[in-house]
Short mmCIF file of C-alpha atoms in Angstrom, two decimals:
data_model
loop_
_atom_site.label_atom_id
_atom_site.label_comp_id
_atom_site.label_asym_id
_atom_site.label_seq_id
_atom_site.Cartn_x
_atom_site.Cartn_y
_atom_site.Cartn_z
CA MET T 1 0.91 1.53 -12.52
CA LEU T 2 3.68 3.61 -10.96
CA LEU T 3 6.38 2.35 -13.35
CA PRO T 4 6.80 -0.78 -15.50
CA PRO T 5 8.79 -2.94 -13.02
CA VAL T 6 10.06 -5.38 -15.64
CA LEU T 7 11.36 -2.59 -17.84
CA CYS T 8 12.97 -0.94 -14.86
CA CYS T 9 14.60 -4.21 -13.81
CA CYS T 10 16.09 -4.54 -17.28
CA ALA T 11 17.27 -0.96 -17.18
CA VAL T 12 19.06 -1.44 -13.87
CA THR T 13 20.70 -4.63 -15.11
CA CYS T 14 21.81 -3.10 -18.39
CA VAL T 15 23.31 -0.10 -16.65
CA ALA T 16 25.24 -2.38 -14.29
CA GLN T 17 26.58 -4.40 -17.22
CA ARG T 18 27.79 -1.45 -19.24
CA GLN T 19 31.36 -1.71 -20.41
CA GLY T 20 33.27 0.96 -18.49
CA ALA T 21 31.12 2.21 -15.64
CA LEU T 22 27.76 2.86 -14.12
CA ALA T 23 26.34 6.35 -13.93
CA ILE T 24 27.65 6.56 -10.39
CA ALA T 25 31.19 6.52 -11.77
CA GLU T 26 30.59 10.15 -12.61
CA GLU T 27 31.37 10.82 -8.98
CA ARG T 28 34.82 12.27 -8.53
CA ASN T 29 37.46 9.64 -7.80
CA ALA T 30 34.91 6.81 -8.12
CA LYS T 31 36.14 3.52 -9.51
CA PRO T 32 34.49 2.32 -12.74
CA TYR T 33 32.15 -0.64 -12.48
CA LEU T 34 33.11 -3.86 -14.22
CA PRO T 35 30.74 -5.83 -16.48
CA PHE T 36 28.59 -8.09 -14.31
CA GLU T 37 30.39 -11.22 -15.47
CA ALA T 38 33.66 -9.82 -14.08
CA TRP T 39 32.41 -8.88 -10.63
CA GLN T 40 34.63 -9.96 -7.72
CA TYR T 41 33.27 -12.56 -5.27
CA SER T 42 35.80 -12.96 -2.52
CA MET T 43 34.30 -13.61 0.90
CA GLN T 44 35.46 -10.25 2.22
CA ARG T 45 33.94 -8.37 -0.72
CA TYR T 46 30.66 -10.21 -0.43
CA ARG T 47 30.43 -9.59 3.30
CA GLN T 48 30.99 -5.89 2.63
CA TYR T 49 28.21 -5.93 0.06
CA ILE T 50 25.82 -7.55 2.55
CA ALA T 51 26.81 -4.95 5.15
CA GLU T 52 25.85 -2.22 2.65
CA VAL T 53 22.51 -3.87 1.90
CA ALA T 54 21.71 -4.37 5.59
CA ALA T 55 22.50 -0.76 6.50
CA VAL T 56 20.58 0.85 3.65
CA HIS T 57 17.52 -1.38 3.93
CA LEU T 58 17.46 -0.88 7.70
CA ALA T 59 17.39 2.89 7.13
CA LEU T 60 14.72 2.53 4.45
CA GLU T 61 12.49 0.50 6.75
CA ALA T 62 12.99 2.95 9.62
CA ALA T 63 12.06 5.81 7.27
CA LEU T 64 8.94 3.97 6.11
CA GLN T 65 7.92 3.33 9.71
CA LEU T 66 8.36 7.00 10.56
CA ALA T 67 6.32 8.17 7.59
CA LEU T 68 3.55 5.61 7.91
CA SER T 69 3.11 5.68 11.68
CA ALA T 70 2.46 9.43 11.84
CA PRO T 71 -1.21 10.41 12.23
CA ALA T 72 -2.58 11.21 8.79
CA ILE T 73 -5.61 13.49 9.14
CA PRO T 74 -7.38 14.74 6.00
CA PHE T 75 -7.83 18.48 5.74
CA ALA T 76 -11.56 17.85 5.46
CA THR T 77 -11.61 16.70 9.10
CA VAL T 78 -9.65 19.67 10.46
CA GLN T 79 -12.08 22.12 12.01
CA HIS T 80 -11.39 25.40 13.72
CA GLU T 81 -13.55 28.46 14.14
CA ASP T 82 -10.77 30.82 13.05
CA ALA T 83 -9.83 28.82 9.92
CA PRO T 84 -10.94 29.90 6.43
CA LYS T 85 -14.30 28.35 5.63
CA ALA T 86 -14.79 26.10 2.64
CA SER T 87 -17.78 28.21 1.61
CA SER T 88 -19.05 31.46 3.07
CA ASN T 89 -22.52 30.96 1.60
CA SER T 90 -23.21 27.38 2.66
CA SER T 91 -25.76 26.74 5.38
CA SER T 92 -27.66 23.82 6.74
CA SER T 93 -31.41 23.78 7.10
CA GLY T 94 -32.37 24.32 10.73
CA SER T 95 -28.73 24.63 11.91
CA SER T 96 -28.65 28.43 12.02
CA GLY T 97 -24.84 28.38 12.22
CA THR T 98 -24.65 25.91 15.08
CA SER T 99 -22.89 23.20 13.05
CA LYS T 100 -19.26 23.48 12.02
CA GLU T 101 -18.09 23.17 8.47
CA PRO T 102 -14.84 21.37 7.55
CA GLY T 103 -12.90 24.59 8.06
CA TRP T 104 -9.67 23.63 6.33
CA ALA T 105 -11.04 21.64 3.46
CA VAL T 106 -9.04 22.74 0.41
CA PRO T 107 -10.42 21.55 -2.93
CA GLY T 108 -7.70 19.83 -4.96
CA ARG T 109 -5.22 19.66 -2.07
CA GLU T 110 -6.42 17.02 0.35
CA GLY T 111 -6.65 14.33 -2.35
CA PRO T 112 -3.01 14.42 -3.57
CA VAL T 113 -1.66 14.66 -0.02
CA LEU T 114 -3.48 11.55 1.11
CA GLN T 115 -2.68 9.73 -2.12
CA ALA T 116 1.05 10.06 -1.47
CA TYR T 117 0.80 8.34 1.90
CA ALA T 118 -1.58 5.68 0.59
CA ALA T 119 0.89 4.86 -2.22
CA LEU T 120 3.80 4.61 0.21
CA GLU T 121 1.79 2.20 2.35
CA SER T 122 2.09 -0.36 -0.46
CA PHE T 123 5.81 -0.61 0.33
CA GLY T 124 5.27 -0.96 4.07
CA ARG T 125 5.98 -4.00 6.23
CA SER T 126 2.88 -5.81 4.99
CA SER T 127 4.43 -6.02 1.51
CA GLY T 128 6.59 -8.87 2.78
CA LEU T 129 9.61 -7.53 0.91
CA TRP T 130 11.53 -5.86 3.74
CA ARG T 131 15.09 -7.18 3.61
CA ALA T 132 17.05 -5.65 6.49
CA ALA T 133 16.54 -8.50 8.97
CA ALA T 134 17.42 -11.13 6.35
CA ALA T 135 20.58 -9.26 5.36
CA GLN T 136 21.62 -8.93 9.00
CA ALA T 137 21.06 -12.66 9.51
CA ASP T 138 23.25 -13.44 6.50
CA LEU T 139 25.95 -11.10 7.76
CA GLN T 140 26.00 -12.93 11.08
CA ALA T 141 26.09 -16.32 9.36
CA LEU T 142 28.97 -15.20 7.16
CA SER T 143 30.91 -14.00 10.19
CA VAL T 144 30.58 -17.45 11.74
CA ALA T 145 31.49 -19.16 8.48
CA SER T 146 34.54 -16.93 8.00
CA GLY T 147 36.04 -18.26 11.21
CA ALA T 148 35.41 -21.90 10.31
CA THR T 149 38.19 -24.41 10.83
CA SER T 150 40.45 -25.06 7.84
CA ALA T 151 42.24 -28.28 7.04
CA ALA T 152 45.59 -27.20 8.49
CA PRO T 153 46.45 -24.79 11.36
CA LEU T 154 48.44 -22.47 9.07
CA GLN T 155 45.62 -22.35 6.53
CA GLN T 156 43.18 -21.72 9.36
CA GLU T 157 45.19 -18.75 10.60
CA GLN T 158 45.53 -17.28 7.11
CA HIS T 159 41.84 -17.81 6.43
CA ARG T 160 40.82 -16.00 9.60
CA ALA T 161 43.22 -13.15 8.95
CA SER T 162 41.88 -12.57 5.45
CA THR T 163 38.15 -13.13 5.90
CA ALA T 164 37.13 -12.79 9.54
CA GLN T 165 37.71 -9.06 9.69
CA GLU T 166 34.78 -7.09 11.04
CA VAL T 167 32.89 -5.25 8.32
CA HIS T 168 31.05 -1.96 8.56
CA PRO T 169 28.86 -0.13 6.05
CA SER T 170 30.75 2.34 3.89
CA GLN T 171 30.43 6.10 4.12
CA ASN T 172 28.24 6.00 1.01
CA ALA T 173 25.83 3.56 2.65
CA VAL T 174 25.73 5.57 5.87
CA ALA T 175 25.11 8.81 3.97
CA TYR T 176 22.35 7.21 1.92
CA GLY T 177 20.73 5.88 5.07
CA LYS T 178 20.74 9.35 6.61
CA TYR T 179 19.08 10.77 3.50
CA LEU T 180 16.33 8.14 3.66
CA LEU T 181 15.72 8.92 7.31
CA GLN T 182 15.50 12.63 6.52
CA LEU T 183 12.75 11.88 4.00
CA GLY T 184 10.91 9.72 6.54
CA LYS T 185 11.11 12.42 9.20
CA ALA T 186 9.91 15.10 6.78
CA ALA T 187 6.92 12.98 5.79
CA ALA T 188 6.07 12.26 9.43
CA ALA T 189 6.46 15.86 10.57
CA ALA T 190 3.91 17.09 8.05
CA THR T 191 1.14 14.71 9.11
CA GLU T 192 1.87 15.41 12.77
CA ALA T 193 1.53 19.13 12.04
CA VAL T 194 -1.94 18.59 10.63
CA ALA T 195 -2.92 16.47 13.64
CA VAL T 196 -1.80 19.22 16.02
CA ALA T 197 -3.57 21.86 13.96
CA ALA T 198 -6.83 19.95 14.26
CA ALA T 199 -7.02 20.89 17.92
CA ALA T 200 -4.99 24.11 18.05
CA ALA T 201 -5.80 27.76 17.49
CA GLY T 202 -3.98 29.94 15.03
CA GLY T 203 -6.44 31.13 12.44
CA ALA T 204 -5.68 31.76 8.79
CA SER T 205 -1.94 32.24 9.29
CA ARG T 206 -1.62 28.83 10.93
CA TYR T 207 -3.74 27.36 8.17
CA ASP T 208 -1.31 28.65 5.54
CA ALA T 209 1.61 27.22 7.48
CA VAL T 210 -0.02 23.79 7.72
CA VAL T 211 -0.78 23.81 4.00
CA ALA T 212 2.91 24.42 3.32
CA GLU T 213 4.05 21.82 5.84
CA GLU T 214 1.80 19.12 4.47
CA ALA T 215 2.81 19.94 0.90
CA GLU T 216 6.45 19.47 1.90
CA GLY T 217 5.56 16.22 3.62
CA ALA T 218 3.74 14.92 0.57
CA ALA T 219 6.78 15.77 -1.58
CA ALA T 220 9.08 13.91 0.84
CA THR T 221 6.69 10.96 0.81
CA LEU T 222 6.83 10.72 -2.97
CA GLN T 223 10.63 10.96 -2.88
CA LEU T 224 10.76 8.16 -0.32
CA LEU T 225 8.45 6.11 -2.54
CA ALA T 226 10.94 6.46 -5.41
CA HIS T 227 13.77 5.16 -3.22
CA ALA T 228 11.71 2.28 -1.83
CA TYR T 229 10.89 1.28 -5.41
CA ALA T 230 14.50 1.58 -6.63
CA LEU T 231 15.89 -0.47 -3.75
CA GLN T 232 13.31 -3.21 -4.16
CA VAL T 233 13.83 -3.37 -7.92
CA GLN T 234 17.58 -3.65 -7.45
CA GLN T 235 17.18 -6.41 -4.87
CA GLN T 236 14.68 -8.44 -6.91
CA CYS T 237 16.66 -8.11 -10.16
CA LEU T 238 20.39 -7.65 -9.73
CA GLY T 239 20.20 -8.89 -6.15
CA THR T 240 18.95 -12.31 -7.19
CA ARG T 241 21.69 -12.60 -9.82
CA ILE T 242 24.28 -11.65 -7.22
CA GLY T 243 22.83 -14.25 -4.86
CA ALA T 244 23.05 -16.99 -7.49
CA ALA T 245 26.67 -16.15 -8.31
CA ALA T 246 27.72 -15.85 -4.68
CA THR T 247 25.98 -19.09 -3.71
CA ASP T 248 27.97 -20.91 -6.39
CA LYS T 249 31.32 -19.26 -5.70
CA LEU T 250 31.23 -18.88 -1.91
CA GLN T 251 29.24 -21.90 -0.73
CA LEU T 252 26.51 -19.85 0.90
CA LEU T 253 24.11 -22.75 1.36
CA PRO T 254 26.36 -24.72 3.75
CA ALA T 255 26.96 -21.45 5.61
CA ARG T 256 23.20 -20.88 5.84
CA ALA T 257 23.73 -17.38 4.49
CA VAL T 258 20.94 -17.16 1.92
CA ALA T 259 18.17 -15.52 3.95
CA LEU T 260 18.35 -12.38 1.81
CA TYR T 261 17.21 -14.38 -1.20
CA MET T 262 15.03 -17.08 0.33
CA ASP T 263 13.38 -15.89 3.55
CA TYR T 264 10.00 -14.38 2.75
CA PRO T 265 6.60 -14.65 4.47
CA ARG T 266 4.99 -18.05 3.92
CA ASP T 267 1.70 -16.47 2.98
CA MET T 268 3.19 -14.46 0.11
CA GLU T 269 1.42 -15.32 -3.11
CA GLY T 270 3.83 -15.99 -5.96
CA GLU T 271 7.49 -15.07 -6.23
CA PRO T 272 8.90 -11.93 -4.56
CA VAL T 273 9.34 -10.21 -7.93
CA GLN T 274 5.65 -10.85 -8.62
CA GLN T 275 4.85 -9.28 -5.27
CA LEU T 276 6.92 -6.27 -6.30
CA VAL T 277 4.86 -5.90 -9.46
CA LYS T 278 1.68 -6.17 -7.38
CA ILE T 279 2.59 -3.50 -4.83
CA THR T 280 3.97 -1.21 -7.54
CA ASP T 281 0.66 -1.41 -9.36
CA ALA T 282 -1.18 -0.74 -6.10
CA ALA T 283 0.95 2.33 -5.40
CA GLY T 284 0.52 3.67 -8.90
CA GLN T 285 -3.25 3.40 -8.69
CA GLN T 286 -3.20 5.78 -5.73
CA LEU T 287 -1.38 8.56 -7.58
CA ASP T 288 -2.45 11.13 -10.11
CA ALA T 289 -0.28 12.26 -13.03
CA ALA T 290 1.45 15.02 -11.06
CA ALA T 291 2.40 12.67 -8.23
CA ARG T 292 3.75 10.07 -10.65
CA GLN T 293 5.85 12.73 -12.30
CA ALA T 294 7.26 13.70 -8.90
CA VAL T 295 8.29 10.07 -8.33
CA MET T 296 9.88 9.92 -11.78
CA GLN T 297 11.91 13.05 -11.04
CA GLU T 298 13.41 11.49 -7.93
CA LEU T 299 13.95 8.05 -9.49
CA PRO T 300 17.30 8.75 -11.26
CA LYS T 301 18.75 9.90 -7.93
CA ALA T 302 17.32 6.83 -6.23
CA LEU T 303 18.79 4.44 -8.80
CA LYS T 304 22.16 6.16 -8.60
CA LYS T 305 22.30 6.00 -4.80
CA SER T 306 21.09 2.41 -4.63
CA ALA T 307 23.75 1.37 -7.15
CA LEU T 308 26.46 2.53 -4.75
CA MET T 309 25.81 -0.61 -2.69
CA LEU T 310 27.18 -2.69 -5.55
CA ALA T 311 30.66 -1.18 -5.37
CA PRO T 312 32.27 -3.91 -3.19
CA LEU T 313 31.53 -6.49 -5.90
CA ALA T 314 31.54 -4.36 -9.04
CA THR T 315 34.88 -2.56 -8.75
CA ALA T 316 38.37 -3.87 -9.44
CA GLU T 317 41.15 -3.95 -6.90
#
């Protein structure tokens, strides 16, 4: 198991409910977060929240696609006559040096590198938990609902003026999205470097460079895994509570703006939170102790950044 999802869900919820502020209130000039029961659910605030969710999850999914679509070639398959040999004494009966050894096979290195990508794959599209498209659909539905006809012309005009304003993701959401994309690009660049090295010359110096590049890519992959986990935990825990409150206060069902909470693949077994537990377990089984520790080191940053999306609802006027 990567992390205990239920415990982490509780931790996220408790932090959000703290009297005073979340950890993100440590940021200079940041407004303190209210207790969950006091969160503000005006239509404009909720639309802004959905815009944050859509932007960040869209960036997360793009980063995952970048990282997981790059060609992942194990060091053991990379062969080049100038590369350091795995063993200078090894020989094959009857080969007399005619067969090539896995030239760049590095004991203890290829396993962790591949494990990082295999773990991240658990949070890929096949998980069924990607939320960007659902959030975008809700945002569109809310825009239509915000311009709905009111009982009287004056009320209609006031309603449109107050709620039908176009919403855009905040600077925090945009910055977070850029960070996620940087991680995805770093993970992809490393595996592409190994693929190129499989057919390119360069000898021992190039070998050392590829080792460093893939190590950096594996580190970025584990960081991205921490953020994918944090965002999914927040959505399946606090996100569902937000959805329940907003549905009651803002009439989301008549507006058909509940895709974020209800639209999941039909073939998903169990509830989405159960699916989260399943893929988290699958990811954790791919990682050794060092890789899990790397994820844990990035997790506080991931939880802090993901909590910034809550600001439209969690802060006072």
